[in-house]
Short mmCIF file of C-alpha atoms in Angstrom, two decimals:
data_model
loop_
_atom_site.label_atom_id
_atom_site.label_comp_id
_atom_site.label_asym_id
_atom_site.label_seq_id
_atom_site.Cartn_x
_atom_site.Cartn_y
_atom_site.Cartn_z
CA UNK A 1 0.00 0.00 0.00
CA UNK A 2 1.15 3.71 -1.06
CA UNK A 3 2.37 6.41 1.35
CA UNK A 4 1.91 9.86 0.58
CA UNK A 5 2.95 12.83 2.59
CA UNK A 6 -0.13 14.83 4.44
CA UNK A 7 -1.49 17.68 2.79
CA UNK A 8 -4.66 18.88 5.04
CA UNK A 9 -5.82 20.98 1.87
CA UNK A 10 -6.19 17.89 -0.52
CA UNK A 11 -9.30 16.89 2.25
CA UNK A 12 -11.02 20.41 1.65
CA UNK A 13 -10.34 19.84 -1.78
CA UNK A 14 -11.80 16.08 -2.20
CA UNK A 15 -14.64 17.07 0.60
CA UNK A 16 -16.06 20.16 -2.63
CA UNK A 17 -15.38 18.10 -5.41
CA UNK A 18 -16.33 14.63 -5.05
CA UNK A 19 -19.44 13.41 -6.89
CA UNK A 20 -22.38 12.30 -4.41
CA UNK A 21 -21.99 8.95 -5.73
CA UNK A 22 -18.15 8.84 -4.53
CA UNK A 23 -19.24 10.05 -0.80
CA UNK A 24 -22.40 7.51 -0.53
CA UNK A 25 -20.16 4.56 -1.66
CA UNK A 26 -17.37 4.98 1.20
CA UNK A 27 -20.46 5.40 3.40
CA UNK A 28 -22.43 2.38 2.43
CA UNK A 29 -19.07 0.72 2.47
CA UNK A 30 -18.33 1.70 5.98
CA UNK A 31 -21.37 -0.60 6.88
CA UNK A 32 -19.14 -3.67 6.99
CA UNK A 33 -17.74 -2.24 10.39
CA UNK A 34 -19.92 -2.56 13.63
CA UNK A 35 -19.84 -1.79 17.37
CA UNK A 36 -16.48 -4.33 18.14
CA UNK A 37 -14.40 -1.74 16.59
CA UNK A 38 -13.56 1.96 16.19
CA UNK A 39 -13.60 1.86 12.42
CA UNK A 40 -15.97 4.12 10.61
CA UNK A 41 -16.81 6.19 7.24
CA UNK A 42 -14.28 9.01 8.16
CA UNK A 43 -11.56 6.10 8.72
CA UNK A 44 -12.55 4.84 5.36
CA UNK A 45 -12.30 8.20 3.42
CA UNK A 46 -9.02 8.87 5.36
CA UNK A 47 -7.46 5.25 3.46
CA UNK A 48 -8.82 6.24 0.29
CA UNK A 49 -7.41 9.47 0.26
CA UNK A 50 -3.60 7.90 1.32
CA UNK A 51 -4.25 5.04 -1.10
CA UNK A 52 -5.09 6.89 -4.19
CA UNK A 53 -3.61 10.56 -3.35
CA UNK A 54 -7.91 11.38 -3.52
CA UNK A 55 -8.35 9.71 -6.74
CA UNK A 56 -5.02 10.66 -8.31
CA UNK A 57 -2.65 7.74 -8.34
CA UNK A 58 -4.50 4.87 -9.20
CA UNK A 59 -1.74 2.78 -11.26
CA UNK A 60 -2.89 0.71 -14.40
CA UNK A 61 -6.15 -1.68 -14.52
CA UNK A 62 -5.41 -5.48 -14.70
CA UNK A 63 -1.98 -5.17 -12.80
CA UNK A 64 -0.95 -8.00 -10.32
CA UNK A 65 0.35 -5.39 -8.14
CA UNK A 66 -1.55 -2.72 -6.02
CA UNK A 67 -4.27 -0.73 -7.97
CA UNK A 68 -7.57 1.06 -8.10
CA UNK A 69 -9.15 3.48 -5.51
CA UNK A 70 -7.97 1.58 -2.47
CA UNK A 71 -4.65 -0.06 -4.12
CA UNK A 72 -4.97 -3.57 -3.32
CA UNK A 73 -3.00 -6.24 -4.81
CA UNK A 74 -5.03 -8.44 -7.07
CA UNK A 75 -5.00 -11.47 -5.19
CA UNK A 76 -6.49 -10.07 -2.27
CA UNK A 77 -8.76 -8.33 -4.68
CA UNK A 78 -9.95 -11.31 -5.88
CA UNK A 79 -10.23 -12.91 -2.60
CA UNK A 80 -12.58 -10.04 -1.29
CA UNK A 81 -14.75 -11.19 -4.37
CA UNK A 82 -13.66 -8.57 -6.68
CA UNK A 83 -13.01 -9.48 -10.86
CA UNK A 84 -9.47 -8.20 -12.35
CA UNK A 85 -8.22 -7.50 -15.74
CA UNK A 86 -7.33 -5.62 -18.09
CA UNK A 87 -10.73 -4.98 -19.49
CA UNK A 88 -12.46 -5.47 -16.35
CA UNK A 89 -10.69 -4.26 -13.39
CA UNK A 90 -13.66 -3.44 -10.33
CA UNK A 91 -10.43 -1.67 -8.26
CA UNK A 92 -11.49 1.36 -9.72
CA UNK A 93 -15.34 0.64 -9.50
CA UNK A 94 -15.86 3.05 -6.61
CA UNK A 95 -18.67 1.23 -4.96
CA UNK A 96 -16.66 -2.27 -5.38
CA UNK A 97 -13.42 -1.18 -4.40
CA UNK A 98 -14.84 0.92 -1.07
CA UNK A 99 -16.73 -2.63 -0.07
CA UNK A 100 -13.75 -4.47 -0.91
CA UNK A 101 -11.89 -1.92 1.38
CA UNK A 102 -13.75 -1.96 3.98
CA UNK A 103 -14.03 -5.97 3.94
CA UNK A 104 -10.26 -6.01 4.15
CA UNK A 105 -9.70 -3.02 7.20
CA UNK A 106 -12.24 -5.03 8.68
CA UNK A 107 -10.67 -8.51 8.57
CA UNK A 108 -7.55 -7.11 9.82
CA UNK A 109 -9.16 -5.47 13.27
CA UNK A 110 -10.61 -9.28 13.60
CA UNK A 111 -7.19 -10.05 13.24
CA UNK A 112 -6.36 -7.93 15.88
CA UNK A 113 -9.36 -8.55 17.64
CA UNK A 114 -8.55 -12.23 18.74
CA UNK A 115 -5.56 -14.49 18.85
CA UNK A 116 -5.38 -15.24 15.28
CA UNK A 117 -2.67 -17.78 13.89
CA UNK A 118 -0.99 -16.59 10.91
CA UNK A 119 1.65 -18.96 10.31
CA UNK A 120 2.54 -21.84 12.34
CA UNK A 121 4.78 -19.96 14.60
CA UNK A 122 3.67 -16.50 14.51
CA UNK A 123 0.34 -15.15 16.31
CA UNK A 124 -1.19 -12.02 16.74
CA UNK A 125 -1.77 -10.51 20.49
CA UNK A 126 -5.19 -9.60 21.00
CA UNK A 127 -5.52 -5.70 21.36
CA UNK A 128 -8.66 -5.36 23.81
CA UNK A 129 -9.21 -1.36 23.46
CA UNK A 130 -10.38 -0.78 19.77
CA UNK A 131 -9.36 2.84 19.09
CA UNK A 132 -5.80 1.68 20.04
CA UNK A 133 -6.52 -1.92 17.78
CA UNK A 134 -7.53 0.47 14.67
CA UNK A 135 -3.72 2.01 14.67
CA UNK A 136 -2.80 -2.14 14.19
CA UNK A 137 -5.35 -2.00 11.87
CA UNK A 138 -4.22 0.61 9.64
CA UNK A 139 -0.88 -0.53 9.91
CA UNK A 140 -0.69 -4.09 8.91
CA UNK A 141 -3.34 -2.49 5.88
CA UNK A 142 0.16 -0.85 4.85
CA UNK A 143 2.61 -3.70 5.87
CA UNK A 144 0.85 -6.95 6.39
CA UNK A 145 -0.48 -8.21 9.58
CA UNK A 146 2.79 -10.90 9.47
CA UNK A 147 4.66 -7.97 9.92
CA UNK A 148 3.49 -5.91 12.87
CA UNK A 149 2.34 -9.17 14.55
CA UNK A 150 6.03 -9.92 14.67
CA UNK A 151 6.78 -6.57 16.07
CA UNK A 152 4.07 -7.50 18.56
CA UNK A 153 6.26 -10.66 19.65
CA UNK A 154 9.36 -8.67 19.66
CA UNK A 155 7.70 -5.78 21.47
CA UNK A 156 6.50 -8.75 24.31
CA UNK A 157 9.59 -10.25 24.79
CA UNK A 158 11.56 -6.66 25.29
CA UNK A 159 8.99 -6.38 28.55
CA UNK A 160 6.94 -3.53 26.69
CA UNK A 161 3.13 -3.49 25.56
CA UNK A 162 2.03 -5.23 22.64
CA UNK A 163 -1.02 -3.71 22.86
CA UNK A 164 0.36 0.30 22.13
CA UNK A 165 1.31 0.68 19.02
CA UNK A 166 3.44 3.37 20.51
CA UNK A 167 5.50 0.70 22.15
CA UNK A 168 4.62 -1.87 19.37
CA UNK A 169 5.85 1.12 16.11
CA UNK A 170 9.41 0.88 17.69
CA UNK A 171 10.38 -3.06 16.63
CA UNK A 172 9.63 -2.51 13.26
CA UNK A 173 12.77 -2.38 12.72
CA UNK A 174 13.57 -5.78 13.85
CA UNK A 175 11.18 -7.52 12.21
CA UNK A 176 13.28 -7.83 9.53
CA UNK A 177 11.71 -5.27 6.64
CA UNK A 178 13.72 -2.42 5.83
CA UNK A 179 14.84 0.62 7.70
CA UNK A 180 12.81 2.60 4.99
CA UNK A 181 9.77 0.35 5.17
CA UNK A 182 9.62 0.60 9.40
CA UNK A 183 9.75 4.28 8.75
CA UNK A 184 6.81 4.74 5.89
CA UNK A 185 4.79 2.70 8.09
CA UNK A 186 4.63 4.86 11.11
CA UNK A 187 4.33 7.64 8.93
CA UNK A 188 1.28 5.72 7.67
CA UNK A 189 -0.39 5.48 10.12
CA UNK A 190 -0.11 9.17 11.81
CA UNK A 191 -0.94 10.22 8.25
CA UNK A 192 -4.15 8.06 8.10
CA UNK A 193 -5.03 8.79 11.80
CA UNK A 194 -4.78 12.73 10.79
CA UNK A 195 -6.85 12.33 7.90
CA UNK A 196 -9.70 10.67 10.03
CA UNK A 197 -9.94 13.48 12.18
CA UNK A 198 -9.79 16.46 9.21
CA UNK A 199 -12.65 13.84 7.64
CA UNK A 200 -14.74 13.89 10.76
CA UNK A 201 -15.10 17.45 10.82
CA UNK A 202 -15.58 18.50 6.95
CA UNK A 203 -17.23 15.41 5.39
CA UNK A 204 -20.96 15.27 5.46
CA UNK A 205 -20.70 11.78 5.40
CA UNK A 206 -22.53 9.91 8.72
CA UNK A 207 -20.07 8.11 10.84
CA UNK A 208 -23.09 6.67 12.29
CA UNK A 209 -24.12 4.84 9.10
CA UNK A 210 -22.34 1.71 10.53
CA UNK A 211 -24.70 1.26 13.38
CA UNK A 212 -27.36 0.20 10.50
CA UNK A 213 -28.05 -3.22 9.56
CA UNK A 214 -24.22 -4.91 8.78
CA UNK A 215 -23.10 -5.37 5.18
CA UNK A 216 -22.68 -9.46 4.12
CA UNK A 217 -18.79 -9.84 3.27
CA UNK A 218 -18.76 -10.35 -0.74
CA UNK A 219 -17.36 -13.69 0.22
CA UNK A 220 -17.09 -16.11 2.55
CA UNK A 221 -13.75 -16.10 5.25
CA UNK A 222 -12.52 -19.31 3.83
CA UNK A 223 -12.26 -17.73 0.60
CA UNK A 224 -10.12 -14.63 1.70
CA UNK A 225 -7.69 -16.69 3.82
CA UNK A 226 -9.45 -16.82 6.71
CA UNK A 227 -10.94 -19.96 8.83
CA UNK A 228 -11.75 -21.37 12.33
CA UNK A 229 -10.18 -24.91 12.78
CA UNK A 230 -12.25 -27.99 14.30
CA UNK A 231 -10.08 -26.85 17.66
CA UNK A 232 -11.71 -23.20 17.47
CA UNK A 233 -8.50 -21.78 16.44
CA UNK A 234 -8.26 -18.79 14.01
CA UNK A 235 -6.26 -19.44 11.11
CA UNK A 236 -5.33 -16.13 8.75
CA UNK A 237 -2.81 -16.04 5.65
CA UNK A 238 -1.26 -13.55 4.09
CA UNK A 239 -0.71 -13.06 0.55
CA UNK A 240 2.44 -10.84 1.05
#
């Protein structure tokens, strides 16, 4: 996922420009979150707007790699029930893409949410207060959940919290990504966080559209990498 450096103005700018039909599909899309987390249309806009630079950068249609409104990689795209190519690429179908990323922030709170095996050795740590769990959240949308849930073992073993991602942003660096990476990840995060909160006060879009009846996933959890074992345990794979 991209990283772009904040610019208050372009959220003015998107806020008396976008088409009615842009602003109800993040807001119908923010539907797939619900009272378990802190996750809501203004979060939504604010990943859009770092994802696509508000509509901006977008990359080229049928690409393996990230693309479209939300810039997810086509696998995952086509996990979350969404069809790629060249000629046909729903990325950059507005109402598609927000519901696709939506279905993916939300999967990755779950993550969050509960003990949730990734690979055979590597768990996440349950983060119990959900504004804190949507930093996680936003962060492993940018660098995989694999990733900060190893900075959440390394943050455990060093005696500190792996349930702040203040204490948690700080091993990045040792989960063996790049010195570069670590960094454009905790920039991510502040950048999304600040967008969410220049959202909540200019968009006209309802944060309390969520509270409405959920939105059905586009698929099922087995299909997106996602399942609960015959032992109850949570099993989640990445695609990075």
């Amino acid at each position: 996922m991209s990283n772009k450096n904040l610019n208050s103005e372009n959220v003015d700018v998107w806020v008396r420009g976008a088409s009615l039909h842009q602003m109800k599909a993040l807001e119908t899309a923010a539907r797939h979150f619900d009272k378990n987390d802190a996750l809501d249309v203004h979060t939504l806009e604010a990943l859009y707007g770092q994802e696509s630079s508000f509509g901006v950068s977008r990359r080229h249609r049928g690409i393996s790699g990230a693309a479209g409104d939300f810039q997810v990689e086509k696998k995952t795209a086509e996990r979350l029930g969404l069809y790629v190519s060249k000629e046909n690429d729903e990325r950059f179908d507005v109402d598609k893409a927000s519901n696709a990323g939506a279905q993916y922030l939300k999967l990755l709170d779950d993550c969050f949410r509960t003990e949730t095996s990734l690979l055979v050795d590597l768990k996440t740590i349950p983060v119990s207060d959900a504004e804190e769990r949507k930093l996680f959240s936003i962060a492993a949308y940018n660098a995989g959940e694999g990733t900060i849930a190893k900075a959440q073992q390394l943050t455990k073993q060093a005696n500190f919290d792996p349930e702040k991602w203040h204490d948690v942003k700080k091993f990045l660096n040792q989960t063996g990504i790049s010195v570069d990476k670590a960094t454009e990840i905790r920039e991510y995060v502040g950048i999304v966080i600040a967008f969410e909160q220049e959202f909540n006060e200019k968009s006209p879009n309802r944060k309390e559209k969520k509270l409405l009846k959920p939105m059905s996933a586009t698929r099922s959890h087995s299909k997106i990498g996602h399942w609960i074992t015959k032992l109850k345990q949570h099993i989640f794979i990445e695609d990075r």
